[in-house]
Amino acid sequence: MKLDTMLGSIKEFVVRFSDIISNTIDADVIIADNNHEVIGSAFRYFTLYNGIEVGSLIAEVIAKKKKLVEKDKKNRASCQKCEQFESCKIVGFVGVPIFYNGYVVGAIALILPQHRVVTLFQNIETSTEFLENMAELLAGKIEERNQNQSLNQMVMERDAMMDLLSEAVVFTDYFGNIAYCNKAFQKLFGVRPEILGKRLYEVVPHVVLQEYFQEHKAFKNIRLYIAWKTGAFYGFVSSKQVMVNGKDSGTMFAFKTINEVLHNVQLSEKGSLMTLGWAEWLFQKEVVHEAKLIAVTNKNILIRSGNSNLNEILAKGITNYSDRGLKGLKMLFCDNMYRELMEVFLFDEFGELRDADHGTMLVQNVENLPYNIQERLLQFLRTGKIPLNNGTRISSDVRLIFSTTKNLKGLVEQGLFIEELYYRIAEHEIIIPDVQNQYVDFKRIVSSGLAYYEKVYHKKIMQLEEEVFTYLYEVHNKYDLNYLESVIELIVRQNHGATTIQDLIDWGICVEPVKKEQTLSDLEKNKIRELIELGLNKTDISKRLGISRATLYRKIEEYGLS
């Protein structure tokens, strides 16, 4: 396959141009490129030329890069060598080279019979000048074609680069008419390239865009929510004024969905270091195993223990173990004192439930969630759609992890918690045993802390006597794990040998346990435990205590005796 020469790249124009010259001068015309190929021709008197031979008059014009005027070719030695010299009816020849950027890219030639020689050669300078002007026109056409080709290439490269952007980008003129949009914009808003020329705020109907074209004040990362029949956009938009051709003012708008923003943030961050593997020192193996089993599903979870910190740690571990690990964890700390702020926080157009789409949200201490918020949250669990404050509903694929330190079933009986909401969130429940009331687990936590702080403070490996463990357990089972952690660190910092109970008292870490009078709750708890240990069934125990079976079940669960 032959590659196009400069003249060959504008062949259609050259063919038409040959006819124009031939009709103007009344002569046969040949336009050939520098490969001696005929690109355009027009014949009025002679047989059609199929090619240009080396040594011919046209080839000589191209080779010598100058015009050639011959009134009678019989005087040319090169013509005399031609086999058809005697029978040839061609008499005159006028040829000029075609220059482009200093190079000869071809030639224009007039082939003349005898009667046309007489006429043209009466003013041959004018005829030659006419051909030279035609050669310049052809060179100009080549330049125009190359410029268009370069422009098209630039446009293609621009489109390719813009289509690589994840943002949806659109350019408008000063008045808001769309001049260009990339594929991401077309996909995001479900439009076709035919929108070019339409007003942007007709395609993307929002007051922010309408106001921009009234005031032309640039903005950055304005949060928008736009809904239409077939879809919706929720995210950010920025504007930037640009100049076109150095004079015309236009605007570039970039749209980014909230999911894209969150994804980029999460990829650039280290993420939570709280994993189920790390937390194995803190939880029983059965708890970690159960957490892993449910983490790999998309089910909602209820975590229950006597310690909010433990609930939070386990929730973070579950999130990182799940397929949604890189989508982030939103946290909602429930407190009914916030009242209407809680409603805005969750159900506003830009609320946390919407922002958590494709991610996970931890609802910490769900027992404190106001009843009216419980009702709206229940609607979301039923439908998967968020009931926004503006009356509309939008979908959000968010996994909810609930945590509590209370007996939610007891709150249901008191009318403080919605029954259906309880059963929906408690379908997959993880109960964390109270480690401070489990001596073996308590020892494991203390030993783990000692080993860690020994490395931090470069202390020799130390072991606590069993009586020290027992003493710490008896004294500190009423404190939270944060305080216990501080006590363990202090023991290691102060330790210079064997640690005794007296050392702990002398350091001010502990005070000798003081026996206090038992409360009614303590008496009731101990009595129920005693009857259970005697082997009595629930009916007999409830009769002895003078309470109903339902109340007995609630108290057994409340006191952790199940």
Coordinates of C-alpha atoms in Angstrom, one line a residue:
M1 CA 0.0 0.0 0.0
K2 CA 1.5 3.4 -1.1
L3 CA 1.7 6.2 1.4
D4 CA 0.1 9.5 0.4
T5 CA 2.5 12.2 -0.7
M6 CA 1.8 15.8 0.1
L7 CA -0.2 16.3 -3.1
G8 CA -1.7 12.9 -2.8
S9 CA -3.2 13.8 0.6
I10 CA -5.4 16.5 -1.2
K11 CA -6.0 14.4 -4.4
E12 CA -9.7 15.3 -4.7
F13 CA -8.9 19.0 -4.6
V14 CA -6.0 18.5 -7.1
V15 CA -8.4 16.7 -9.6
R16 CA -10.9 19.6 -9.4
F17 CA -8.0 22.1 -9.6
S18 CA -6.7 20.5 -12.8
D19 CA -10.1 21.0 -14.5
I20 CA -10.2 24.6 -13.4
I21 CA -6.8 25.3 -14.9
S22 CA -7.6 23.4 -18.1
N23 CA -10.9 25.3 -18.6
T24 CA -9.2 28.6 -17.9
I25 CA -6.2 28.2 -20.2
D26 CA -7.7 25.8 -22.8
A27 CA -4.9 23.4 -22.5
D28 CA -4.1 19.9 -21.3
V29 CA -3.0 19.9 -17.6
I30 CA -1.0 17.4 -15.6
I31 CA -0.3 17.7 -11.9
A32 CA 2.2 15.2 -10.6
D33 CA 3.8 14.6 -7.2
N34 CA 7.5 14.1 -6.4
N35 CA 7.1 10.3 -6.9
H36 CA 6.2 11.0 -10.6
E37 CA 2.6 9.9 -9.9
V38 CA -0.2 11.7 -11.7
I39 CA -2.4 13.2 -9.0
G40 CA -4.7 15.3 -11.2
S41 CA -5.1 15.8 -14.9
A42 CA -7.5 17.3 -17.5
F43 CA -7.1 16.4 -21.2
R44 CA -8.7 18.4 -24.1
Y45 CA -6.5 17.4 -27.0
F46 CA -4.2 14.5 -26.2
T47 CA -4.4 10.9 -24.9
L48 CA -4.6 10.4 -21.1
Y49 CA -1.3 10.2 -19.3
N50 CA -0.9 7.2 -17.0
G51 CA 2.5 8.0 -15.6
I52 CA 5.6 10.2 -15.7
E53 CA 8.7 8.7 -17.1
V54 CA 12.2 9.5 -15.7
G55 CA 13.8 12.0 -18.1
S56 CA 10.5 13.4 -19.3
L57 CA 9.9 17.2 -19.2
I58 CA 7.8 17.0 -16.0
A59 CA 10.4 14.9 -14.3
E60 CA 13.0 17.4 -15.2
V61 CA 11.0 20.2 -13.6
I62 CA 10.7 18.3 -10.4
A63 CA 14.4 17.2 -10.4
K64 CA 15.8 20.6 -11.2
K65 CA 13.3 22.5 -9.0
K66 CA 12.7 25.2 -11.5
K67 CA 10.3 26.1 -14.2
L68 CA 10.7 24.8 -17.8
V69 CA 9.2 26.6 -20.9
E70 CA 9.6 24.9 -24.3
K71 CA 7.9 26.4 -27.4
D72 CA 8.9 23.4 -29.5
K73 CA 9.9 20.2 -27.9
K74 CA 11.7 19.0 -31.1
N75 CA 14.7 21.0 -29.9
R76 CA 14.9 19.0 -26.7
A77 CA 17.5 16.2 -26.7
S78 CA 15.4 14.2 -24.2
C79 CA 12.4 14.3 -26.4
Q80 CA 14.4 13.2 -29.5
K81 CA 15.2 9.9 -27.7
C82 CA 11.5 9.1 -27.2
E83 CA 10.3 6.2 -29.4
Q84 CA 7.1 8.2 -30.2
F85 CA 9.1 11.3 -31.2
E86 CA 8.1 11.3 -34.9
S87 CA 4.4 10.6 -34.3
C88 CA 3.9 12.9 -31.2
K89 CA 1.5 15.8 -31.8
I90 CA 2.6 17.6 -28.7
V91 CA 4.5 20.8 -29.5
G92 CA 4.8 23.2 -26.5
F93 CA 5.3 22.6 -22.8
V94 CA 5.2 24.9 -19.8
G95 CA 6.0 23.5 -16.3
V96 CA 6.5 24.9 -12.8
P97 CA 7.5 23.2 -9.6
I98 CA 5.2 23.2 -6.5
F99 CA 7.1 24.3 -3.4
Y100 CA 6.0 23.6 0.2
N101 CA 8.2 24.6 3.1
G102 CA 11.2 24.9 0.8
Y103 CA 10.8 21.4 -0.7
V104 CA 9.5 20.5 -4.2
V105 CA 6.4 18.3 -3.7
G106 CA 5.4 18.1 -7.4
A107 CA 4.8 20.1 -10.6
I108 CA 2.1 21.6 -12.7
A109 CA 2.5 21.2 -16.5
L110 CA 0.6 22.5 -19.6
I111 CA 0.8 20.2 -22.6
L112 CA 0.1 22.3 -25.8
P113 CA -0.8 21.5 -29.4
Q114 CA 0.5 23.7 -32.2
H115 CA -2.4 26.1 -32.3
R116 CA -2.3 26.7 -28.5
V117 CA 1.4 27.4 -28.6
V118 CA 0.9 30.3 -30.9
T119 CA -1.7 31.9 -28.5
L120 CA 0.0 31.3 -25.2
F121 CA 3.5 32.1 -26.2
Q122 CA 2.4 35.6 -27.3
N123 CA 2.4 36.4 -23.6
I124 CA 4.3 33.5 -22.0
E125 CA 5.3 35.5 -18.9
T126 CA 1.7 35.9 -17.9
S127 CA 0.9 32.3 -18.5
T128 CA 3.9 31.2 -16.5
E129 CA 3.0 33.6 -13.7
F130 CA -0.5 32.2 -13.7
L131 CA 0.8 28.6 -13.2
E132 CA 3.2 29.7 -10.4
N133 CA 0.2 31.3 -8.7
M134 CA -1.7 28.0 -9.1
A135 CA 1.3 26.2 -7.6
E136 CA 1.2 28.5 -4.5
L137 CA -2.6 27.8 -4.2
L138 CA -1.9 24.1 -4.1
A139 CA 0.9 24.7 -1.5
G140 CA -1.6 26.7 0.6
K141 CA -4.2 23.9 0.4
I142 CA -1.5 21.4 1.6
E143 CA -0.8 23.8 4.6
E144 CA -4.6 24.1 5.3
R145 CA -5.0 20.3 5.3
N146 CA -2.0 19.8 7.6
Q147 CA -3.3 22.4 10.0
N148 CA -6.7 20.8 10.0
Q149 CA -5.1 17.4 10.5
S150 CA -3.1 18.8 13.4
L151 CA -6.2 20.4 14.9
N152 CA -8.1 17.1 14.6
Q153 CA -5.2 15.3 16.2
M154 CA -5.2 17.8 19.1
V155 CA -9.0 17.4 19.5
M156 CA -8.6 13.6 19.5
E157 CA -5.8 13.8 22.1
R158 CA -7.8 16.3 24.2
D159 CA -10.8 14.0 24.1
A160 CA -8.7 11.0 25.0
M161 CA -7.2 12.8 28.0
M162 CA -10.5 14.2 29.2
D163 CA -12.1 10.7 28.9
L164 CA -9.3 9.4 31.2
L165 CA -10.5 11.6 34.0
S166 CA -12.8 10.1 36.6
E167 CA -14.5 13.4 37.1
A168 CA -17.4 14.3 34.8
V169 CA -16.2 17.4 33.0
V170 CA -18.3 19.9 30.9
F171 CA -17.3 23.1 29.1
T172 CA -19.7 25.9 28.4
D173 CA -19.5 29.3 26.8
Y174 CA -20.2 32.5 28.7
F175 CA -23.9 32.1 28.4
G176 CA -24.0 28.5 29.7
N177 CA -24.3 26.7 26.3
I178 CA -22.5 23.3 26.4
A179 CA -19.5 23.3 24.1
Y180 CA -17.9 20.0 25.2
C181 CA -18.4 17.2 27.7
N182 CA -16.4 14.0 28.3
K183 CA -17.7 10.5 28.5
A184 CA -17.8 10.5 32.3
F185 CA -20.3 13.4 32.1
Q186 CA -22.4 11.6 29.5
K187 CA -22.5 8.5 31.6
L188 CA -23.1 10.2 34.9
F189 CA -26.1 12.2 33.7
G190 CA -27.3 9.7 31.0
V191 CA -26.9 12.1 28.1
R192 CA -25.6 11.9 24.5
P193 CA -23.1 14.1 22.6
E194 CA -26.2 15.7 21.0
I195 CA -26.5 17.9 24.1
L196 CA -23.9 20.2 22.7
G197 CA -25.4 23.7 22.3
K198 CA -28.0 23.1 25.1
R199 CA -28.0 25.1 28.3
L200 CA -26.1 23.3 31.1
Y201 CA -28.7 24.1 33.7
E202 CA -31.4 22.5 31.5
V203 CA -29.3 19.3 31.4
V204 CA -28.3 19.5 35.1
P205 CA -31.1 21.4 36.7
H206 CA -29.9 23.0 39.9
V207 CA -30.1 26.5 41.3
V208 CA -26.4 26.6 41.9
L209 CA -25.7 26.5 38.2
Q210 CA -28.5 28.9 37.3
E211 CA -27.0 31.5 39.8
Y212 CA -23.5 31.0 38.4
F213 CA -24.5 32.2 34.9
Q214 CA -26.2 35.2 36.5
E215 CA -23.1 36.3 38.6
H216 CA -20.2 34.3 37.1
K217 CA -18.6 33.8 40.5
A218 CA -16.3 30.7 40.6
F219 CA -17.0 28.1 43.3
K220 CA -15.2 25.0 44.6
N221 CA -16.6 21.7 45.9
I222 CA -20.2 22.8 46.3
R223 CA -22.2 19.8 47.5
L224 CA -25.3 19.1 45.3
Y225 CA -28.1 16.6 45.2
I226 CA -30.0 16.4 41.9
A227 CA -32.7 13.9 41.0
W228 CA -34.4 13.2 37.7
K229 CA -36.6 10.5 36.3
T230 CA -33.9 8.0 35.5
G231 CA -31.3 8.8 38.1
A232 CA -29.7 11.1 40.6
F233 CA -26.4 12.8 41.3
Y234 CA -25.0 13.3 44.8
G235 CA -21.6 14.8 45.2
F236 CA -19.5 17.9 44.6
V237 CA -19.1 20.4 41.7
S238 CA -16.5 23.0 41.1
S239 CA -16.2 25.7 38.4
K240 CA -13.2 27.4 36.7
Q241 CA -13.3 30.2 34.2
V242 CA -11.2 29.5 31.0
M243 CA -10.3 31.5 28.0
V244 CA -11.0 30.2 24.5
N245 CA -8.8 31.4 21.6
G246 CA -7.3 33.9 24.0
K247 CA -10.4 36.1 24.1
D248 CA -13.7 34.3 24.6
S249 CA -14.6 33.5 28.2
G250 CA -16.0 30.1 29.1
T251 CA -16.4 27.9 32.1
M252 CA -15.3 24.3 32.9
F253 CA -17.4 22.4 35.5
A254 CA -16.1 19.2 37.2
F255 CA -18.6 16.9 38.9
K256 CA -17.4 14.3 41.5
T257 CA -19.7 11.8 43.2
I258 CA -19.5 11.4 46.9
N259 CA -18.5 7.8 46.5
E260 CA -15.6 8.8 44.3
V261 CA -14.4 11.3 46.9
L262 CA -14.7 8.9 49.8
H263 CA -12.9 6.2 47.7
N264 CA -10.0 8.5 47.0
V265 CA -9.7 9.6 50.6
Q266 CA -9.8 6.0 51.8
L267 CA -7.2 4.9 49.3
S268 CA -4.9 7.7 50.4
E269 CA -5.3 7.0 54.1
K270 CA -3.7 4.2 56.1
G271 CA -7.2 3.1 57.3
S272 CA -8.0 1.7 60.7
L273 CA -5.4 -0.6 62.3
M274 CA -8.1 -2.2 64.4
T275 CA -8.3 -5.8 63.1
L276 CA -9.8 -8.9 64.5
G277 CA -6.4 -10.5 64.5
W278 CA -5.0 -7.7 66.6
A279 CA -8.0 -7.9 69.0
E280 CA -7.5 -11.6 69.8
W281 CA -5.8 -10.7 73.0
L282 CA -8.9 -8.9 74.1
F283 CA -11.7 -11.2 73.1
Q284 CA -12.4 -14.9 73.6
K285 CA -11.7 -17.1 70.6
E286 CA -15.4 -17.9 70.3
V287 CA -16.2 -14.2 70.0
V288 CA -13.5 -13.6 67.3
H289 CA -14.6 -16.7 65.4
E290 CA -18.3 -15.6 65.4
A291 CA -17.3 -12.0 64.4
K292 CA -15.4 -13.4 61.4
L293 CA -18.3 -15.6 60.3
I294 CA -20.7 -12.7 60.2
A295 CA -18.2 -10.1 59.0
V296 CA -18.0 -11.7 55.5
T297 CA -21.7 -11.3 55.1
N298 CA -23.6 -8.0 54.5
K299 CA -26.0 -8.6 57.4
N300 CA -26.6 -6.0 60.0
I301 CA -25.2 -6.8 63.4
L302 CA -25.9 -6.1 67.1
I303 CA -22.9 -6.2 69.5
R304 CA -23.7 -6.4 73.2
S305 CA -21.4 -6.1 76.2
G306 CA -21.0 -4.2 79.4
N307 CA -18.2 -2.0 77.8
S308 CA -18.7 0.5 75.0
N309 CA -15.0 0.5 74.2
L310 CA -15.1 -3.3 73.6
N311 CA -18.1 -2.9 71.3
E312 CA -16.3 -0.2 69.3
I313 CA -13.2 -2.3 68.9
L314 CA -15.1 -5.3 67.7
A315 CA -17.1 -3.2 65.3
K316 CA -14.0 -1.8 63.7
G317 CA -12.4 -5.2 63.5
I318 CA -15.5 -6.6 61.7
T319 CA -15.5 -3.7 59.3
N320 CA -11.9 -4.2 58.3
Y321 CA -12.5 -7.9 57.9
S322 CA -15.4 -7.4 55.6
D323 CA -15.5 -6.7 51.9
R324 CA -16.4 -3.1 52.8
G325 CA -13.2 -2.5 54.6
L326 CA -11.9 0.2 52.2
K327 CA -15.3 1.9 52.1
G328 CA -14.8 3.4 55.6
L329 CA -16.7 3.3 58.9
K330 CA -19.1 6.0 59.9
M331 CA -19.7 6.3 63.7
L332 CA -22.9 7.6 65.3
F333 CA -22.7 8.1 69.1
C334 CA -26.3 8.0 70.2
D335 CA -27.4 10.6 72.8
N336 CA -31.0 11.6 73.1
M337 CA -29.9 15.0 74.4
Y338 CA -29.0 16.1 70.9
R339 CA -32.7 15.9 69.9
E340 CA -33.2 17.5 66.5
L341 CA -29.5 17.5 65.7
M342 CA -29.6 13.7 65.6
E343 CA -32.3 13.8 63.0
V344 CA -30.3 16.3 60.8
F345 CA -27.1 14.3 61.3
L346 CA -28.7 11.1 60.0
F347 CA -31.6 12.1 57.6
D348 CA -30.5 15.4 56.1
E349 CA -30.0 15.5 52.3
F350 CA -26.3 15.3 53.1
G351 CA -26.6 13.2 56.2
E352 CA -24.4 10.4 57.4
L353 CA -26.7 7.6 56.2
R354 CA -26.3 9.0 52.7
D355 CA -22.6 9.5 53.0
A356 CA -22.1 6.0 54.2
D357 CA -23.5 4.5 50.9
H358 CA -21.5 1.3 50.1
G359 CA -19.8 1.5 53.5
T360 CA -20.5 0.7 57.2
M361 CA -22.0 2.7 60.0
L362 CA -21.6 1.9 63.7
V363 CA -24.6 3.0 65.8
Q364 CA -22.9 3.2 69.2
N365 CA -25.1 2.8 72.3
V366 CA -28.3 2.4 70.3
E367 CA -30.3 2.2 73.5
N368 CA -30.0 6.0 73.7
L369 CA -31.5 6.6 70.2
P370 CA -34.6 8.8 70.5
Y371 CA -37.9 7.0 69.8
N372 CA -38.8 9.1 66.8
I373 CA -35.4 8.4 65.3
Q374 CA -35.9 4.7 65.9
E375 CA -39.1 5.0 63.8
R376 CA -37.3 6.5 60.9
L377 CA -34.4 4.1 61.1
L378 CA -36.9 1.2 61.1
Q379 CA -38.3 2.6 57.8
F380 CA -34.8 2.5 56.4
L381 CA -34.3 -1.1 57.5
R382 CA -37.6 -2.1 56.0
T383 CA -37.1 -0.5 52.5
G384 CA -33.4 0.3 52.1
K385 CA -34.5 3.9 51.3
I386 CA -33.6 6.9 53.5
P387 CA -36.6 9.1 54.4
L388 CA -35.0 12.5 53.9
N389 CA -36.2 15.6 55.8
N390 CA -37.4 17.1 52.5
G391 CA -40.0 14.3 52.1
T392 CA -38.2 12.3 49.4
R393 CA -36.6 8.9 49.6
I394 CA -33.2 7.8 48.3
S395 CA -31.4 4.5 48.4
S396 CA -28.3 3.9 50.3
D397 CA -26.4 0.6 50.5
V398 CA -25.0 0.9 54.0
R399 CA -24.3 -1.9 56.5
L400 CA -25.3 -1.1 60.1
I401 CA -23.6 -2.3 63.1
F402 CA -25.4 -1.6 66.4
S403 CA -23.9 -1.7 69.8
T404 CA -25.4 -1.6 73.3
T405 CA -24.5 -2.0 76.9
K406 CA -28.1 -2.5 77.9
N407 CA -30.8 -5.2 77.8
L408 CA -32.7 -4.0 74.8
K409 CA -35.4 -6.5 75.3
G410 CA -36.1 -5.0 78.7
L411 CA -36.3 -1.6 77.1
V412 CA -38.9 -3.0 74.7
E413 CA -41.0 -4.2 77.6
Q414 CA -40.8 -0.7 79.1
G415 CA -41.9 0.9 75.9
L416 CA -38.5 2.7 75.4
F417 CA -37.4 0.7 72.4
I418 CA -39.4 -0.3 69.3
E419 CA -40.0 -4.1 69.3
E420 CA -39.7 -4.6 65.5
L421 CA -36.5 -2.6 65.4
Y422 CA -35.1 -4.8 68.2
Y423 CA -35.9 -8.0 66.3
R424 CA -34.5 -6.6 63.1
I425 CA -31.1 -5.6 64.6
A426 CA -30.8 -8.6 67.0
E427 CA -31.1 -11.2 64.2
H428 CA -27.3 -11.5 64.2
E429 CA -26.2 -10.7 67.7
I430 CA -22.7 -11.1 69.2
I431 CA -22.5 -11.1 73.0
I432 CA -19.1 -10.2 74.5
P433 CA -18.7 -11.8 78.0
D434 CA -17.8 -9.3 80.7
V435 CA -14.0 -10.0 80.9
Q436 CA -13.7 -8.3 84.2
N437 CA -16.1 -10.8 85.7
Q438 CA -14.3 -13.7 84.1
Y439 CA -11.1 -14.4 86.0
V440 CA -9.4 -16.3 83.2
D441 CA -10.0 -13.6 80.7
F442 CA -9.0 -11.0 83.2
K443 CA -5.6 -12.7 83.7
R444 CA -5.1 -12.9 79.9
I445 CA -5.7 -9.2 79.5
V446 CA -3.3 -8.2 82.4
S447 CA -0.6 -10.6 81.1
S448 CA -0.9 -9.2 77.6
G449 CA -0.5 -5.7 78.9
L450 CA 2.5 -6.6 81.1
A451 CA 4.3 -8.2 78.1
Y452 CA 3.6 -5.1 75.9
Y453 CA 4.8 -2.5 78.4
E454 CA 7.9 -4.6 79.3
K455 CA 9.0 -4.0 75.7
V456 CA 8.1 -0.3 75.8
Y457 CA 10.0 0.4 79.0
H458 CA 12.8 -2.2 78.4
K459 CA 12.0 -4.1 81.6
K460 CA 12.9 -7.7 82.2
I461 CA 10.2 -10.3 81.8
M462 CA 8.1 -10.2 84.9
Q463 CA 5.4 -12.4 86.4
L464 CA 2.8 -11.5 88.9
E465 CA 2.0 -13.9 91.8
E466 CA -1.4 -15.4 91.7
E467 CA -2.4 -13.5 94.8
V468 CA -1.6 -10.2 93.0
F469 CA -3.8 -11.2 90.1
T470 CA -6.6 -12.1 92.5
Y471 CA -6.1 -8.8 94.4
L472 CA -6.3 -6.8 91.1
Y473 CA -9.4 -8.8 90.1
E474 CA -11.2 -8.2 93.3
V475 CA -10.4 -4.5 93.4
H476 CA -10.6 -3.5 89.8
N477 CA -13.5 -5.5 88.4
K478 CA -15.6 -2.4 89.2
Y479 CA -13.4 -0.1 87.0
D480 CA -13.4 0.1 83.2
L481 CA -10.7 -1.3 80.9
N482 CA -9.1 2.0 80.2
Y483 CA -8.3 2.5 83.9
L484 CA -7.1 -1.1 84.2
E485 CA -4.7 -0.5 81.2
S486 CA -3.3 2.6 83.0
V487 CA -2.7 0.5 86.2
I488 CA -0.9 -2.2 84.2
E489 CA 1.4 0.4 82.6
L490 CA 2.2 1.9 86.0
I491 CA 3.0 -1.5 87.5
V492 CA 5.6 -2.0 84.8
R493 CA 7.1 1.5 85.1
Q494 CA 7.4 1.2 88.9
N495 CA 8.5 -2.5 89.0
H496 CA 12.2 -3.2 89.9
G497 CA 11.7 -6.8 90.9
A498 CA 9.0 -9.0 92.3
T499 CA 5.7 -7.2 92.7
T500 CA 3.6 -7.8 95.8
I501 CA 0.2 -6.7 97.0
Q502 CA 1.9 -4.3 99.5
D503 CA 3.9 -2.8 96.6
L504 CA 0.6 -2.0 94.8
I505 CA -0.8 -0.4 98.0
D506 CA 2.4 1.6 98.6
W507 CA 2.5 2.9 95.1
G508 CA -1.1 4.2 95.5
I509 CA -2.3 2.0 92.7
C510 CA -4.8 0.2 94.8
V511 CA -6.5 0.5 98.2
E512 CA -7.4 -2.4 100.3
P513 CA -10.8 -3.6 99.3
V514 CA -13.5 -2.5 101.7
K515 CA -16.5 -4.7 102.1
K516 CA -19.6 -2.7 101.6
E517 CA -23.2 -3.4 102.4
Q518 CA -25.0 -5.2 99.6
T519 CA -27.7 -3.4 97.7
L520 CA -31.2 -4.9 97.1
S521 CA -30.0 -5.6 93.5
D522 CA -27.0 -7.5 94.9
L523 CA -29.2 -9.5 97.3
E524 CA -31.6 -10.3 94.5
K525 CA -28.8 -11.3 92.1
N526 CA -27.1 -13.6 94.7
K527 CA -30.5 -15.2 95.6
I528 CA -31.3 -16.0 91.9
R529 CA -27.8 -17.4 91.5
E530 CA -28.1 -19.6 94.6
L531 CA -31.5 -21.0 93.4
I532 CA -30.1 -21.7 89.9
E533 CA -27.1 -23.5 91.4
L534 CA -29.5 -25.6 93.5
G535 CA -30.9 -26.9 90.2
L536 CA -34.4 -25.4 90.5
N537 CA -36.3 -24.7 87.2
K538 CA -37.5 -21.2 86.2
T539 CA -41.1 -21.9 87.3
D540 CA -40.1 -22.9 90.8
I541 CA -37.6 -20.0 91.1
S542 CA -40.2 -17.4 90.0
K543 CA -42.7 -18.8 92.5
R544 CA -40.2 -18.6 95.4
L545 CA -39.3 -15.0 94.5
G546 CA -42.9 -14.0 93.9
I547 CA -42.3 -12.7 90.4
S548 CA -43.5 -13.7 86.9
R549 CA -41.5 -16.0 84.6
A550 CA -41.0 -13.0 82.2
T551 CA -39.6 -10.8 84.9
L552 CA -37.3 -13.7 86.0
Y553 CA -36.0 -14.1 82.5
R554 CA -35.3 -10.4 82.2
K555 CA -33.5 -10.3 85.6
I556 CA -31.4 -13.4 84.7
E557 CA -30.3 -11.6 81.5
E558 CA -29.8 -8.3 83.2
Y559 CA -27.6 -9.8 85.9
G560 CA -25.6 -11.9 83.4
L561 CA -26.7 -15.2 85.0
S562 CA -27.8 -17.0 81.8

